[in-house]
Short mmCIF file of C-alpha atoms in Angstrom, two decimals:
data_model
loop_
_atom_site.label_atom_id
_atom_site.label_comp_id
_atom_site.label_asym_id
_atom_site.label_seq_id
_atom_site.Cartn_x
_atom_site.Cartn_y
_atom_site.Cartn_z
CA UNK A 124 -22.53 1.66 -8.07
CA UNK A 125 -21.41 2.77 -4.99
CA UNK A 126 -23.94 0.04 -2.93
CA UNK A 127 -21.64 -2.39 -4.10
CA UNK A 128 -18.37 -0.80 -2.95
CA UNK A 129 -19.36 -0.26 0.77
CA UNK A 130 -21.52 2.48 0.62
CA UNK A 131 -23.75 3.28 3.47
CA UNK A 132 -26.06 5.17 5.64
CA UNK A 133 -22.91 6.05 7.61
CA UNK A 134 -20.64 6.92 4.26
CA UNK A 135 -23.49 8.95 3.60
CA UNK A 136 -23.84 11.30 6.58
CA UNK A 137 -20.65 11.87 6.09
CA UNK A 138 -20.87 13.48 2.69
CA UNK A 139 -23.32 15.84 3.41
CA UNK A 140 -21.41 18.87 3.47
CA UNK A 141 -19.62 17.82 0.29
CA UNK A 142 -23.18 16.95 -1.39
CA UNK A 143 -23.96 20.16 -0.80
CA UNK A 144 -21.09 22.01 -2.39
CA UNK A 145 -22.42 19.84 -5.41
CA UNK A 146 -20.02 16.93 -5.01
CA UNK A 147 -20.49 13.55 -5.91
CA UNK A 148 -19.04 10.36 -3.87
CA UNK A 149 -16.77 7.48 -5.26
CA UNK A 150 -14.14 5.40 -3.94
CA UNK A 151 -10.84 4.74 -4.97
CA UNK A 152 -10.62 0.83 -6.38
CA UNK A 153 -6.95 2.00 -7.90
CA UNK A 154 -4.35 3.85 -6.61
CA UNK A 155 -2.01 5.56 -8.18
CA UNK A 156 -0.05 8.41 -7.98
CA UNK A 157 -1.64 10.97 -10.16
CA UNK A 158 -4.80 9.23 -11.57
CA UNK A 159 -7.08 6.53 -9.38
CA UNK A 160 -9.12 5.18 -10.49
CA UNK A 161 -13.03 5.81 -8.52
CA UNK A 162 -15.92 4.15 -8.74
CA UNK A 163 -19.30 6.81 -8.51
CA UNK A 164 -22.42 6.43 -9.99
CA UNK A 165 -21.64 7.48 -12.81
CA UNK A 166 -19.05 4.68 -13.46
CA UNK A 167 -15.54 4.08 -13.12
CA UNK A 168 -13.82 7.60 -13.85
CA UNK A 169 -9.98 8.61 -13.95
CA UNK A 170 -9.51 11.20 -11.31
CA UNK A 171 -7.16 13.47 -10.11
CA UNK A 172 -6.26 15.68 -6.97
CA UNK A 173 -6.93 19.26 -6.97
CA UNK A 174 -4.46 21.86 -6.81
CA UNK A 175 -5.33 22.77 -3.18
CA UNK A 176 -5.71 19.07 -2.23
CA UNK A 177 -2.30 17.75 -4.24
CA UNK A 178 -1.04 20.57 -2.00
CA UNK A 179 -1.86 19.46 1.14
CA UNK A 180 -0.96 15.45 0.42
CA UNK A 181 1.99 16.92 0.74
CA UNK A 182 1.81 16.76 4.07
CA UNK A 183 -0.72 14.82 5.19
CA UNK A 184 0.27 11.78 1.72
CA UNK A 185 -2.04 11.05 -0.60
CA UNK A 186 -5.40 9.92 -1.03
CA UNK A 187 -5.29 5.42 -0.51
CA UNK A 188 -6.97 2.70 -2.04
CA UNK A 189 -10.14 2.14 -0.34
CA UNK A 190 -10.77 5.76 0.28
CA UNK A 191 -13.97 7.93 -0.13
CA UNK A 192 -13.58 11.03 -2.12
CA UNK A 193 -15.37 14.29 -2.97
CA UNK A 194 -15.77 14.70 -6.59
CA UNK A 195 -16.17 16.78 -9.45
CA UNK A 196 -16.57 14.84 -12.72
CA UNK A 197 -16.81 15.06 -16.36
CA UNK A 198 -18.39 11.84 -17.46
CA UNK A 199 -18.25 12.09 -20.64
CA UNK A 200 -14.88 12.24 -20.86
CA UNK A 201 -14.42 9.78 -18.04
CA UNK A 202 -12.06 11.67 -15.71
CA UNK A 203 -12.99 13.49 -12.16
CA UNK A 204 -11.19 15.74 -9.76
CA UNK A 205 -10.43 15.05 -6.05
CA UNK A 206 -11.77 17.55 -4.35
CA UNK A 207 -11.25 16.19 -0.33
CA UNK A 208 -11.17 12.88 1.34
CA UNK A 209 -13.24 11.38 3.94
CA UNK A 210 -11.99 10.47 7.27
CA UNK A 211 -11.59 7.15 7.40
CA UNK A 212 -12.73 4.70 9.30
CA UNK A 213 -9.61 2.06 9.80
CA UNK A 214 -6.73 1.84 8.16
CA UNK A 215 -3.53 0.10 7.71
CA UNK A 216 -0.43 2.23 7.66
CA UNK A 217 3.20 1.68 7.90
CA UNK A 218 6.38 4.40 8.40
CA UNK A 219 7.30 5.23 4.84
CA UNK A 220 10.32 3.48 3.70
CA UNK A 221 12.22 7.06 3.24
CA UNK A 222 11.19 8.63 6.62
CA UNK A 223 11.35 8.07 10.23
CA UNK A 224 7.84 9.80 11.33
CA UNK A 225 5.98 9.38 7.78
CA UNK A 226 2.65 7.35 7.59
CA UNK A 227 1.67 5.33 4.24
CA UNK A 228 -1.74 4.31 4.14
CA UNK A 229 -1.57 0.82 2.75
CA UNK A 230 -5.56 0.68 2.95
CA UNK A 231 -8.08 2.69 4.01
CA UNK A 232 -11.88 2.04 5.33
CA UNK A 233 -11.12 -1.53 5.57
CA UNK A 234 -13.08 -4.13 7.83
CA UNK A 235 -10.49 -7.44 7.58
CA UNK A 236 -6.85 -7.79 7.45
CA UNK A 237 -6.19 -10.85 6.24
CA UNK A 238 -2.21 -11.26 7.04
CA UNK A 239 -0.79 -13.85 4.33
CA UNK A 240 2.74 -16.16 4.19
CA UNK A 241 3.31 -18.60 3.11
CA UNK A 242 4.16 -22.65 4.47
CA UNK A 243 7.51 -22.55 3.31
CA UNK A 244 10.90 -21.18 3.83
CA UNK A 245 10.24 -17.71 3.67
CA UNK A 246 7.62 -18.02 7.11
CA UNK A 247 8.94 -15.83 9.51
CA UNK A 248 7.53 -15.40 12.40
CA UNK A 249 9.43 -12.43 13.55
CA UNK A 250 8.23 -10.87 10.63
CA UNK A 251 4.60 -12.22 10.60
CA UNK A 252 4.37 -10.73 14.64
CA UNK A 253 5.27 -6.79 13.68
CA UNK A 254 2.61 -7.49 10.28
CA UNK A 255 0.34 -7.93 12.90
CA UNK A 256 0.85 -5.81 14.87
CA UNK A 257 0.25 -2.89 12.55
CA UNK A 258 -3.09 -4.80 11.66
CA UNK A 259 -4.29 -4.93 15.22
CA UNK A 260 -3.73 -1.05 15.27
CA UNK A 261 -5.62 -0.53 11.71
CA UNK A 262 -8.82 -1.05 13.99
CA UNK A 263 -10.01 -3.90 11.69
CA UNK A 264 -9.96 -7.29 12.20
CA UNK A 265 -7.04 -9.05 11.87
CA UNK A 266 -6.84 -12.55 10.34
CA UNK A 267 -3.39 -15.27 9.77
CA UNK A 268 -3.91 -16.58 6.33
CA UNK A 269 -1.23 -19.82 5.90
CA UNK A 270 -0.91 -20.51 2.11
CA UNK A 271 0.78 -22.87 0.35
CA UNK A 272 -0.47 -26.18 2.28
CA UNK A 273 0.07 -28.38 -0.41
CA UNK A 274 3.96 -28.16 0.04
CA UNK A 275 3.72 -28.56 3.63
CA UNK A 276 4.46 -32.02 5.29
CA UNK A 277 2.88 -30.80 8.88
CA UNK A 278 0.74 -27.72 7.55
CA UNK A 279 -1.36 -27.94 11.21
CA UNK A 280 1.20 -28.43 13.06
CA UNK A 281 3.11 -24.91 12.16
CA UNK A 282 -0.55 -23.49 12.26
CA UNK A 283 -0.60 -24.41 15.66
CA UNK A 284 2.94 -22.60 16.45
CA UNK A 285 1.61 -19.61 14.61
CA UNK A 286 -1.26 -18.99 16.80
CA UNK A 287 0.61 -19.34 19.96
CA UNK A 288 1.67 -15.72 18.50
CA UNK A 289 -1.62 -14.55 16.83
CA UNK A 290 -2.77 -12.79 20.02
CA UNK A 291 -6.17 -15.07 19.65
CA UNK A 292 -6.77 -13.69 16.19
CA UNK A 293 -8.19 -16.65 13.55
CA UNK A 294 -5.08 -19.02 12.00
CA UNK A 295 -6.45 -20.14 8.65
CA UNK A 296 -4.63 -23.19 6.61
CA UNK A 297 -5.17 -22.24 2.50
CA UNK A 298 -4.32 -24.28 -0.89
CA UNK A 299 -5.58 -22.21 -3.37
CA UNK A 300 -4.76 -24.69 -6.07
CA UNK A 301 -6.84 -27.06 -4.28
CA UNK A 302 -9.17 -24.76 -3.24
CA UNK A 303 -8.36 -25.84 0.32
CA UNK A 304 -9.64 -22.44 3.36
CA UNK A 305 -11.27 -20.89 0.55
CA UNK A 306 -14.67 -21.09 1.97
CA UNK A 307 -13.11 -20.26 5.33
CA UNK A 308 -11.42 -16.63 4.35
CA UNK A 309 -14.66 -16.00 2.64
CA UNK A 310 -16.86 -16.77 5.93
CA UNK A 311 -14.75 -13.84 7.83
CA UNK A 312 -16.01 -11.54 4.40
CA UNK A 313 -19.90 -10.24 5.25
CA UNK A 314 -21.54 -7.88 2.37
CA UNK A 315 -20.50 -4.57 1.91
CA UNK A 316 -17.39 -5.54 4.03
CA UNK A 317 -13.64 -4.71 2.74
CA UNK A 318 -10.82 -6.62 3.34
CA UNK A 319 -6.83 -6.13 2.52
CA UNK A 320 -4.40 -8.91 1.81
CA UNK A 321 -1.30 -8.29 3.16
CA UNK A 322 1.92 -9.85 3.18
CA UNK A 323 5.41 -10.66 1.37
CA UNK A 324 6.27 -11.29 -2.13
CA UNK A 325 5.50 -14.82 -3.34
CA UNK A 326 3.68 -15.48 -0.16
CA UNK A 327 0.40 -16.28 -2.58
CA UNK A 328 -1.74 -13.53 -2.85
CA UNK A 329 -2.71 -12.94 -6.55
CA UNK A 330 -3.39 -16.74 -6.59
CA UNK A 331 -5.27 -16.12 -3.74
CA UNK A 332 -7.25 -13.62 -5.40
CA UNK A 333 -7.83 -15.91 -8.16
CA UNK A 334 -8.95 -18.95 -6.63
CA UNK A 335 -11.69 -16.56 -4.61
CA UNK A 336 -12.83 -14.59 -7.65
CA UNK A 337 -13.03 -17.61 -9.37
CA UNK A 338 -11.56 -16.17 -12.43
CA UNK A 339 -7.26 -15.71 -13.30
CA UNK A 340 -7.76 -12.20 -13.04
CA UNK A 341 -4.17 -10.65 -11.53
CA UNK A 342 -1.64 -11.62 -12.57
CA UNK A 343 0.83 -14.64 -11.40
CA UNK A 344 5.02 -15.50 -11.23
CA UNK A 345 6.62 -18.42 -9.79
CA UNK A 346 8.92 -17.60 -6.44
CA UNK A 347 12.52 -18.37 -6.14
CA UNK A 348 13.71 -21.71 -6.16
CA UNK A 349 17.23 -20.19 -4.47
CA UNK A 350 15.85 -18.76 -1.46
CA UNK A 351 11.76 -19.74 -1.42
CA UNK A 352 11.05 -15.84 -1.54
CA UNK A 353 8.57 -14.07 -4.23
CA UNK A 354 8.98 -11.45 -7.13
CA UNK A 355 6.73 -8.48 -7.22
CA UNK A 356 3.66 -9.57 -9.40
CA UNK A 357 0.70 -7.07 -8.07
CA UNK A 358 2.90 -3.52 -8.99
CA UNK A 359 -0.51 -1.08 -7.73
CA UNK A 360 -3.46 -2.01 -4.92
CA UNK A 361 -6.45 -2.78 -6.37
CA UNK A 362 -9.79 -3.36 -5.17
CA UNK A 363 -12.52 -6.07 -6.49
CA UNK A 364 -15.38 -6.98 -6.20
CA UNK A 365 -16.00 -10.64 -5.08
CA UNK A 366 -18.87 -13.25 -5.91
CA UNK A 367 -19.77 -13.15 -1.95
CA UNK A 368 -20.34 -9.06 -1.85
CA UNK A 369 -17.71 -8.14 -0.15
CA UNK A 370 -14.86 -6.61 -1.33
CA UNK A 371 -10.97 -7.12 -1.18
CA UNK A 372 -7.98 -4.88 -1.71
CA UNK A 373 -4.68 -6.39 -3.52
CA UNK A 374 -1.71 -4.88 -2.18
CA UNK A 375 1.88 -5.57 -3.66
CA UNK A 376 4.34 -7.34 -1.68
CA UNK A 377 5.32 -5.87 1.44
CA UNK A 378 9.09 -7.22 2.64
CA UNK A 379 8.84 -5.34 5.86
CA UNK A 380 6.02 -3.67 8.10
CA UNK A 381 7.97 -0.27 9.49
CA UNK A 382 5.80 0.24 12.41
CA UNK A 383 4.46 3.92 13.62
CA UNK A 384 2.24 4.54 16.30
CA UNK A 385 1.22 1.75 16.87
CA UNK A 386 1.57 1.25 20.87
CA UNK A 387 -1.92 -1.24 20.86
CA UNK A 388 -1.49 -3.41 18.00
CA UNK A 389 1.96 -4.14 20.00
CA UNK A 390 0.28 -4.54 23.39
CA UNK A 391 -2.05 -7.17 21.42
CA UNK A 392 1.00 -9.00 19.70
CA UNK A 393 2.81 -9.06 23.08
CA UNK A 394 0.38 -9.49 25.77
CA UNK A 395 1.95 -11.92 27.17
CA UNK A 396 5.30 -10.47 27.55
CA UNK A 397 2.93 -7.35 28.81
CA UNK A 398 1.59 -9.75 31.64
CA UNK A 399 4.93 -10.76 32.95
CA UNK A 400 6.00 -7.48 32.68
CA UNK A 401 3.59 -6.42 35.53
CA UNK A 402 4.53 -9.10 37.56
CA UNK A 403 8.28 -8.27 37.99
CA UNK A 404 8.98 -6.80 41.73
CA UNK A 405 9.54 -3.24 40.81
CA UNK A 406 7.57 -1.14 38.44
CA UNK A 407 10.18 0.13 36.65
CA UNK A 408 11.92 -3.20 35.92
CA UNK A 409 14.72 -2.68 32.91
CA UNK A 410 14.38 -6.88 32.95
CA UNK A 411 18.89 -7.27 33.17
CA UNK A 412 19.97 -7.83 36.88
CA UNK A 413 17.12 -6.05 39.20
CA UNK A 414 15.89 -9.11 41.43
CA UNK A 415 12.48 -10.43 41.31
CA UNK A 416 12.29 -9.58 37.64
CA UNK A 417 9.29 -11.87 35.57
CA UNK A 418 10.97 -11.53 32.35
CA UNK A 419 14.04 -12.66 33.43
CA UNK A 420 12.37 -15.85 35.59
CA UNK A 421 10.33 -16.87 31.66
CA UNK A 422 13.28 -16.60 29.65
CA UNK A 423 15.51 -18.73 32.20
CA UNK A 424 12.83 -21.10 32.36
CA UNK A 425 12.47 -20.96 28.61
CA UNK A 426 8.73 -20.11 28.94
CA UNK A 427 9.24 -17.72 27.39
CA UNK A 428 11.22 -17.40 23.60
CA UNK A 429 14.54 -15.82 23.20
CA UNK A 430 14.07 -14.63 19.85
CA UNK A 431 10.46 -13.22 20.84
CA UNK A 432 11.51 -10.48 23.77
CA UNK A 433 14.86 -9.85 21.77
CA UNK A 434 12.09 -8.76 18.65
CA UNK A 435 9.62 -7.45 21.38
CA UNK A 436 12.86 -5.04 22.29
CA UNK A 437 13.17 -4.22 19.35
CA UNK A 438 10.16 -3.27 17.96
CA UNK A 439 9.70 -1.56 21.25
CA UNK A 440 12.66 0.50 20.10
CA UNK A 441 11.52 1.35 16.66
CA UNK A 442 8.43 2.72 18.32
CA UNK A 443 10.33 5.06 20.89
CA UNK A 444 12.14 6.27 17.83
CA UNK A 445 9.56 7.18 15.77
CA UNK A 446 8.07 9.37 18.78
CA UNK A 447 10.77 11.16 19.16
CA UNK A 448 11.20 11.96 15.52
CA UNK A 449 7.82 12.93 15.56
CA UNK A 450 8.03 15.39 18.30
CA UNK A 451 11.30 16.52 16.94
CA UNK A 452 9.03 17.04 13.41
CA UNK A 453 6.16 18.95 15.82
CA UNK A 454 8.80 20.78 17.60
CA UNK A 455 10.58 22.92 14.48
CA UNK A 456 7.42 23.32 12.63
CA UNK A 457 6.36 25.40 16.20
CA UNK A 458 9.46 26.98 15.81
CA UNK A 459 9.20 28.26 12.00
CA UNK A 460 5.48 29.21 13.17
CA UNK A 461 6.57 31.37 16.47
CA UNK A 462 9.55 32.95 13.59
CA UNK A 463 6.83 33.40 11.08
CA UNK A 464 4.77 35.26 13.96
CA UNK A 465 7.70 37.49 15.02
CA UNK A 466 8.74 38.55 11.71
CA UNK A 467 5.45 39.64 10.81
CA UNK A 468 5.29 41.64 14.72
CA UNK A 469 8.15 43.13 13.85
CA UNK A 470 6.85 44.03 10.24
CA UNK A 471 3.60 45.28 11.30
CA UNK A 472 5.49 47.61 14.21
CA UNK A 473 7.63 49.38 11.87
CA UNK A 474 4.89 50.10 9.02
CA UNK A 475 3.27 51.42 12.59
CA UNK A 476 6.88 54.02 14.05
CA UNK A 477 7.11 54.84 10.12
CA UNK A 478 9.98 55.28 7.91
CA UNK A 479 11.52 57.78 10.57
CA UNK A 480 12.77 54.78 13.28
#
């Protein structure tokens, strides 16, 4: 079974230390807080974290959908214990909603990120730029999927506009109801590869999954007529086998991706702005009032969209803030470690000197 879920020679080599410890490999196909579903050669098992791994997960985060894990299994009971998570090849991450510096892994070991948005009133270029920055940073291949083309008056014109900010990644026009563009999507998924669908609620991800599978497996809901926004349909992350031999990871809708450790992805999405900034007269140009500023010149000439420039500045500030928070957290950890070492030293010194000291 694990070969169908992307197991390869490279993963077998990475797993060898765990095999020597008597564990078996599995891949998380449904991610849940308490008990994940894991695909193994013994079947689909309900797996919980070992006590040690649960403790470590408080700092490093819990295993995610798509992760390969080392298990001890009780096949007759359909259960297993997860003892270790193999190092991830790629990962789509965002900043956790309740933290400035904590990573939340949305999907692990993915080959393709389908950034899904619909051609309706909820189409938001600024949100798409944010999603694309995280997608490029993941290490996977980003592909923009524009759904509900049957509801758009000029889908090709909208796709051309989106392509100008998609940093060179493919832009596909899709209508799940009409079967338009599904073949083009499948061409991006090779046998054994894993893709993930990332997008807001209501963009049609679950409908897209059903269309790619050729069956109504995922529940769907209508969007709200008032604002064209959707309701959450998918409540957990599911890794699904596709007819062509690939795997598809469906995720709950994400209204926004908080960026963290995504400097390279941001540079890719805003390569045009980075090139402009490189043409400024002064290397430390703040792009406000300096003479010879290429960015200001482009804004005044209308060749650089003011909204795009403002969003680039906002995302840069967001990344800087998360980086500073991580530095402060690391310094606090180091301070506590040094304080603990000093306490241990003082205690050992007292023991050597004896009670009379």
